[in-house]
PDB file of C-alpha atoms in Angstrom:
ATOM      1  CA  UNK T 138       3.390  22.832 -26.468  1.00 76.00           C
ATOM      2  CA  UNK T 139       1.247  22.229 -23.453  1.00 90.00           C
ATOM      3  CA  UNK T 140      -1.883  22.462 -25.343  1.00 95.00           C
ATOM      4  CA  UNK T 141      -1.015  19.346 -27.533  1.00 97.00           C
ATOM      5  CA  UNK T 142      -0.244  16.925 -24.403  1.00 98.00           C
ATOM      6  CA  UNK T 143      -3.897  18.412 -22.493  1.00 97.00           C
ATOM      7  CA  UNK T 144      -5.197  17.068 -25.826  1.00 98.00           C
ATOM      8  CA  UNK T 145      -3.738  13.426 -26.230  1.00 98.00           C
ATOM      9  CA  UNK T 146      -5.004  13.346 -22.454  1.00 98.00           C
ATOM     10  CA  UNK T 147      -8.148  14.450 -23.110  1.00 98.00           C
ATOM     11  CA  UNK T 148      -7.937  11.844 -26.203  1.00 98.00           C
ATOM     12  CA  UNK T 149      -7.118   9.004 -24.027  1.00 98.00           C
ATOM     13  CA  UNK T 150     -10.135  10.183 -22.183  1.00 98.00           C
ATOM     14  CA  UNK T 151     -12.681   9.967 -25.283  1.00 97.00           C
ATOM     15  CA  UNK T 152     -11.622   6.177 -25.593  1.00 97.00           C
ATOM     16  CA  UNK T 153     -13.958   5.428 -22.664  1.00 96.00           C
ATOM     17  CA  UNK T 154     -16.919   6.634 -24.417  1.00 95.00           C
ATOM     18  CA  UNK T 155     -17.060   3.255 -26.930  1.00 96.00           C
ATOM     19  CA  UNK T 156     -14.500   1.284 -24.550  1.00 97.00           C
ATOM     20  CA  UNK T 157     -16.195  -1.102 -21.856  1.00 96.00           C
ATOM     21  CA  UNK T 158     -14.536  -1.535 -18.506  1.00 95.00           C
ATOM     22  CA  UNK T 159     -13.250   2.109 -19.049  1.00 96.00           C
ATOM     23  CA  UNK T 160     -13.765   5.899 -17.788  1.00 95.00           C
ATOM     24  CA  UNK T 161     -13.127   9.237 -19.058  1.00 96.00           C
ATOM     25  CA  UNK T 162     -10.288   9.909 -17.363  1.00 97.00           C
ATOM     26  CA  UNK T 163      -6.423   9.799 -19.692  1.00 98.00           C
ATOM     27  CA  UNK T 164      -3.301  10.784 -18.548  1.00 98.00           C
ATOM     28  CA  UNK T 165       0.024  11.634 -19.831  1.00 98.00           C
ATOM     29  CA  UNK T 166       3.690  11.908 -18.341  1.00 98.00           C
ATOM     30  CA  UNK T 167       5.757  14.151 -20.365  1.00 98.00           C
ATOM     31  CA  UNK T 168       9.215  14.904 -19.812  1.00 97.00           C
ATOM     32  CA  UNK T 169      11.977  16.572 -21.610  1.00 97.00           C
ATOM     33  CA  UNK T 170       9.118  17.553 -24.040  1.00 97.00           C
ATOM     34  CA  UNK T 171       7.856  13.992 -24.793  1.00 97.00           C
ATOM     35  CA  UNK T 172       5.494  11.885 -24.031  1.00 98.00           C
ATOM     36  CA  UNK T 173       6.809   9.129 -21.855  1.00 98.00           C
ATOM     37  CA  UNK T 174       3.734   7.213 -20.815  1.00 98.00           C
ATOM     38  CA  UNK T 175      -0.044   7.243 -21.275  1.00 98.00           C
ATOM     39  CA  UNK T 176      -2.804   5.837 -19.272  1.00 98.00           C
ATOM     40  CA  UNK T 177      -6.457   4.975 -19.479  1.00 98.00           C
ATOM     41  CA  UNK T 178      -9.097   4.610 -16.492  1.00 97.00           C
ATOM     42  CA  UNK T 179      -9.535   0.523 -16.753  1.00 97.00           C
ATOM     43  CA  UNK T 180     -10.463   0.263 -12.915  1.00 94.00           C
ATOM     44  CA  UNK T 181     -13.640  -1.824 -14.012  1.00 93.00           C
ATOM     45  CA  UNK T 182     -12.028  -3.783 -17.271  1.00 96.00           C
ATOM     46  CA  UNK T 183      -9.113  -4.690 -14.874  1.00 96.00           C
ATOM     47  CA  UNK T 184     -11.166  -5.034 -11.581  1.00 95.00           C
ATOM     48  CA  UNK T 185      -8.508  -3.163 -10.025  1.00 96.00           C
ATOM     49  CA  UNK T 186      -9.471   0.245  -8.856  1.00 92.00           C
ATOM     50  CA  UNK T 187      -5.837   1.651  -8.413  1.00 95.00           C
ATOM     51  CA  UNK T 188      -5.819   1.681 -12.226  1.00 97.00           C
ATOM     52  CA  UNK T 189      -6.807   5.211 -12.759  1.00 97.00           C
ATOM     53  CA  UNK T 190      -5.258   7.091 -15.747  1.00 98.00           C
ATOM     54  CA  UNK T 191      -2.597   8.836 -13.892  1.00 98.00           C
ATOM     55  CA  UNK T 192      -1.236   5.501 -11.907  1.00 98.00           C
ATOM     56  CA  UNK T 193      -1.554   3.926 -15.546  1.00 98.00           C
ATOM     57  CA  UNK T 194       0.352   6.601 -17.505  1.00 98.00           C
ATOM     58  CA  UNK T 195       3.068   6.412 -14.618  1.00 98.00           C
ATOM     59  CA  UNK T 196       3.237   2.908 -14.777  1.00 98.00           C
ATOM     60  CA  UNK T 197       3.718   3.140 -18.486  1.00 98.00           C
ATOM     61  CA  UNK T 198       6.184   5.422 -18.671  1.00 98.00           C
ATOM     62  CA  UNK T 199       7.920   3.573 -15.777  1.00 98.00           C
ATOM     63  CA  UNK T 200       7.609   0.086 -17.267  1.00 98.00           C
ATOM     64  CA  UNK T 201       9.008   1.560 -20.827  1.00 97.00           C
ATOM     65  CA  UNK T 202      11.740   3.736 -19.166  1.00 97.00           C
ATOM     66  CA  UNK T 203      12.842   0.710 -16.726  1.00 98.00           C
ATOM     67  CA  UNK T 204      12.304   3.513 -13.933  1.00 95.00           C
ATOM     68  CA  UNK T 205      10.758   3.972 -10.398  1.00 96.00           C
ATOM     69  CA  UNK T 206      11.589   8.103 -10.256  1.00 97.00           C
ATOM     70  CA  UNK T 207      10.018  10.321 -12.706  1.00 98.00           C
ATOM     71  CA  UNK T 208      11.712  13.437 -11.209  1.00 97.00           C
ATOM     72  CA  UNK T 209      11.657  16.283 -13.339  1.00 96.00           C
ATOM     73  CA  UNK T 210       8.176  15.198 -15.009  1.00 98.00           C
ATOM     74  CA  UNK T 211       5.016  16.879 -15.989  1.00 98.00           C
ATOM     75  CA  UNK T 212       1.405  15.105 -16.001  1.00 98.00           C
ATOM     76  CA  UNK T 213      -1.130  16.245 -18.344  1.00 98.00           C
ATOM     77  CA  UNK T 214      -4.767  14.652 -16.770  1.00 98.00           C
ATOM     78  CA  UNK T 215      -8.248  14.762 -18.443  1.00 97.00           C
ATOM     79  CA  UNK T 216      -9.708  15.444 -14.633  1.00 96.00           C
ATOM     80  CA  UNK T 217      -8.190  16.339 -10.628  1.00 95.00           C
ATOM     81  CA  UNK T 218      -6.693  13.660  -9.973  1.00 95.00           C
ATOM     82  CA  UNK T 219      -7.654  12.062  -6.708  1.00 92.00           C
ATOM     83  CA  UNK T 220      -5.225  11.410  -3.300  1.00 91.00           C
ATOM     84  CA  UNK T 221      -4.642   8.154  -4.866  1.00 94.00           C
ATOM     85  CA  UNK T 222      -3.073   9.022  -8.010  1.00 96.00           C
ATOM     86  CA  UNK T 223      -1.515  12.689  -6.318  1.00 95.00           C
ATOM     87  CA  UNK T 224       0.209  10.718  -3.841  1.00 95.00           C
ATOM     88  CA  UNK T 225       1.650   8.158  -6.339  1.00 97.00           C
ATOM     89  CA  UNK T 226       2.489  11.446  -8.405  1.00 97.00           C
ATOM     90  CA  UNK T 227       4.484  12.804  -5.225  1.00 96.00           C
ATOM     91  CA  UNK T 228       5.962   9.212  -4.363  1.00 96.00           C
ATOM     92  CA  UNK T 229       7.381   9.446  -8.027  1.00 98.00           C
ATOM     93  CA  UNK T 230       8.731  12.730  -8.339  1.00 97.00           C
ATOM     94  CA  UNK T 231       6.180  14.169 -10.867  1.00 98.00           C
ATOM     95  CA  UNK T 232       6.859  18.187 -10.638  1.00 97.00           C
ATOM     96  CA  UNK T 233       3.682  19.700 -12.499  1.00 98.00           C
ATOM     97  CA  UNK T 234       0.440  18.859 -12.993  1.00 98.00           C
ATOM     98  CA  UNK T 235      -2.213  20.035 -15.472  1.00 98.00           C
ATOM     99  CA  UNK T 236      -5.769  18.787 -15.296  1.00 97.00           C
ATOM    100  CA  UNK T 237      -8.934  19.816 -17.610  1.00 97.00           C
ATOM    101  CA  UNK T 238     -11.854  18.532 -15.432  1.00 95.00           C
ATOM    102  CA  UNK T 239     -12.191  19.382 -11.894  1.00 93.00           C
ATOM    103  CA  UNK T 240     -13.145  17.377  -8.992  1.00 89.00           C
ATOM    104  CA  UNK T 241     -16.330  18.785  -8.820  1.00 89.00           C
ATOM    105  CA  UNK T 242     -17.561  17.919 -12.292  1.00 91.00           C
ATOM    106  CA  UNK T 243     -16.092  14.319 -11.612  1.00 88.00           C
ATOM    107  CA  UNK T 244     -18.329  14.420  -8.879  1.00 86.00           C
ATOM    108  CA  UNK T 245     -20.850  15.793 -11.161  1.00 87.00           C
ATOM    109  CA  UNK T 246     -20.562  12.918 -13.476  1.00 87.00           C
ATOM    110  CA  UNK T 247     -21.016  10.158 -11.391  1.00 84.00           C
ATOM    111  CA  UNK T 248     -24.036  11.778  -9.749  1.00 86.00           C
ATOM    112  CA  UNK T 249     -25.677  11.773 -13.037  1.00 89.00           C
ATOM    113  CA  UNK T 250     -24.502   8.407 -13.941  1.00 85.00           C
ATOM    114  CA  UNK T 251     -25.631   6.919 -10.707  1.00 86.00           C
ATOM    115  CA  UNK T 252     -28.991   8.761 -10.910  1.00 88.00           C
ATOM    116  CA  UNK T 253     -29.633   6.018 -13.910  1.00 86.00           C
ATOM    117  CA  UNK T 254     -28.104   3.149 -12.404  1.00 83.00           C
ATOM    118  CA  UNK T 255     -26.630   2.288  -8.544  1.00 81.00           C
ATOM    119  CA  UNK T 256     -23.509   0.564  -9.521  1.00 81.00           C
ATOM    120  CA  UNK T 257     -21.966   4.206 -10.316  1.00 78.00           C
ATOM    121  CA  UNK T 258     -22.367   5.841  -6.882  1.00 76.00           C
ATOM    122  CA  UNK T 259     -18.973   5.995  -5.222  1.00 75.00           C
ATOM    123  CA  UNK T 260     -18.178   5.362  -1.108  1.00 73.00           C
ATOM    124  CA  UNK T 261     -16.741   8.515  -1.037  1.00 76.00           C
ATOM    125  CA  UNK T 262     -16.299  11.707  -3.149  1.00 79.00           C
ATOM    126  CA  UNK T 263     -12.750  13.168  -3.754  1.00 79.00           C
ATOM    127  CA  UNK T 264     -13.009  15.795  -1.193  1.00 82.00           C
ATOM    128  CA  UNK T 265     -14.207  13.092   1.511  1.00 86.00           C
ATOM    129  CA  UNK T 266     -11.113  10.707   0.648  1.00 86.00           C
ATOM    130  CA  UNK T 267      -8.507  13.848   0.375  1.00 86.00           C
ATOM    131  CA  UNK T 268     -10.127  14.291   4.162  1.00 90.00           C
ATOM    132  CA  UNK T 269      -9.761  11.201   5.530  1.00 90.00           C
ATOM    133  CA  UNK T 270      -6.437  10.562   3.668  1.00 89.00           C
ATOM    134  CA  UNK T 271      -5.230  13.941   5.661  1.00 89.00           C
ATOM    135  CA  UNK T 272      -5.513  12.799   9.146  1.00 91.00           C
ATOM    136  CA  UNK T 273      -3.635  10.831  11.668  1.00 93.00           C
ATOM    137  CA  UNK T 274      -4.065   6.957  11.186  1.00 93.00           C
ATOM    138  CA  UNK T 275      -6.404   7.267  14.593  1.00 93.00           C
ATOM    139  CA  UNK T 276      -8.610   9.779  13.523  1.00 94.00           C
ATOM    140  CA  UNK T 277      -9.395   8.287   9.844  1.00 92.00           C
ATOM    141  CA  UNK T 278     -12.821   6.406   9.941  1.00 92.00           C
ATOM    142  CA  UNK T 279     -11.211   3.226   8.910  1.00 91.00           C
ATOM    143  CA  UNK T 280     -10.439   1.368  12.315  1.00 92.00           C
ATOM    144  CA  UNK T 281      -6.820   0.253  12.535  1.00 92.00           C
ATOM    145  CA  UNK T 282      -4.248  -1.444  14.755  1.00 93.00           C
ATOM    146  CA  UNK T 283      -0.751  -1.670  14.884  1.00 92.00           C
ATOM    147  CA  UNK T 284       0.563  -5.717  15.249  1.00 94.00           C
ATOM    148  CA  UNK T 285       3.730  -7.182  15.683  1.00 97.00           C
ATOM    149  CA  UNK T 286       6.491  -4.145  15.476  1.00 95.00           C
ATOM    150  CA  UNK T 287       9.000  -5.797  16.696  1.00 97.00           C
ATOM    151  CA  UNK T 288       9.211  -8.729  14.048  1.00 97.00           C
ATOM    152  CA  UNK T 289       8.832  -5.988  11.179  1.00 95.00           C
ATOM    153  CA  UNK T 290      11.570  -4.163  12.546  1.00 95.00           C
ATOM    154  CA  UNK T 291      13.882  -7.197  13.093  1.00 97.00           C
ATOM    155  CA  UNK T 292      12.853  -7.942   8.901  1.00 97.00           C
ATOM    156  CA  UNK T 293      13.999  -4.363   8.178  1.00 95.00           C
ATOM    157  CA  UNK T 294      17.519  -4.419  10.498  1.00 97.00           C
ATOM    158  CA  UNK T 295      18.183  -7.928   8.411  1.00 97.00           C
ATOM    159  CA  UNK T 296      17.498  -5.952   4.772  1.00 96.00           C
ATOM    160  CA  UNK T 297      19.501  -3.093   5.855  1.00 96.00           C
ATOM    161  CA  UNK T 298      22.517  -5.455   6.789  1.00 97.00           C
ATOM    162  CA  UNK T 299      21.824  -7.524   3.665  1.00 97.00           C
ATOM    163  CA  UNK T 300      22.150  -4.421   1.224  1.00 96.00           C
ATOM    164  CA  UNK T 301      24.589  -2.024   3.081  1.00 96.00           C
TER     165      UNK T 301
END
């Protein structure tokens, strides 16, 4: 049975190949032995590069399901997914994952794509983001600085007391 939901991923996938504003990267949620939701790569036909086919087929299946946990759930990807999409897998409650493709020949893939034209080279690969995504919030290369605690923590106290 896992064969067949690898393939409708890997499906998804082919859809890039004649779809503009796409990649080659499909996703499925499956639980209880069905598929629950489906996603396509659309970062570029959205402009919106969270939309990678793993947040996509979690969305779906969350949008159709009227959920926000998808404990209990599998996720059949076309490729590794990156930090991104594991994370949002985690923050959901997905329990396996299965992935065709590995980082490496994602990596692969854009190298050869940007070879032929710039707009395809990436800021960072997949290992460099799982890296920086890994350390303390003062160690990552992105600068950042804490402001204004204390009112954000006043704005939590009042939701607390609101639903509680």
């Amino acid at each position: 049975m896992q064969e067949k939901f690898m393939v409708r991923a890997i499906e998804i996938a082919r859809e890039a190949v004649d779809t503009p504003g796409t990649l080659p990267y499909g996703a499925v949620v499956v639980k209880d032995g069905e598929i629950i939701g489906e996603g396509l790569n659309r970062s570029t036909a959205n402009f919106d590069p969270t939309s990678h086919g793993e947040v996509e087929a979690i969305r779906d299946a969350c949008r159709r399901h009227s959920l926000t946990s998808l404990k209990g759930a599998d996720l059949y990807t076309s490729g590794e997914p990156c930090s991104m999409c594991v994370a949002t897998m985690y923050q959901v409650g997905i329990e396996r994952l299965f992935y065709a493709g590995a980082a490496d020949d994602s990596a692969a893939l854009f190298q050869r794509l940007a070879a032929h034209d710039p707009k395809w080279a990436r800021s960072m690969s997949n290992q460099e983001l799982r890296h920086q995504v890994g350390l303390p919030i003062d160690e990552r290369d992105m600068a950042a600085k804490q402001m204004r605690r204390e009112d954000i923590l006043a704005v939590y106290e009042a939701f607390v007391d609101r639903h509680t």
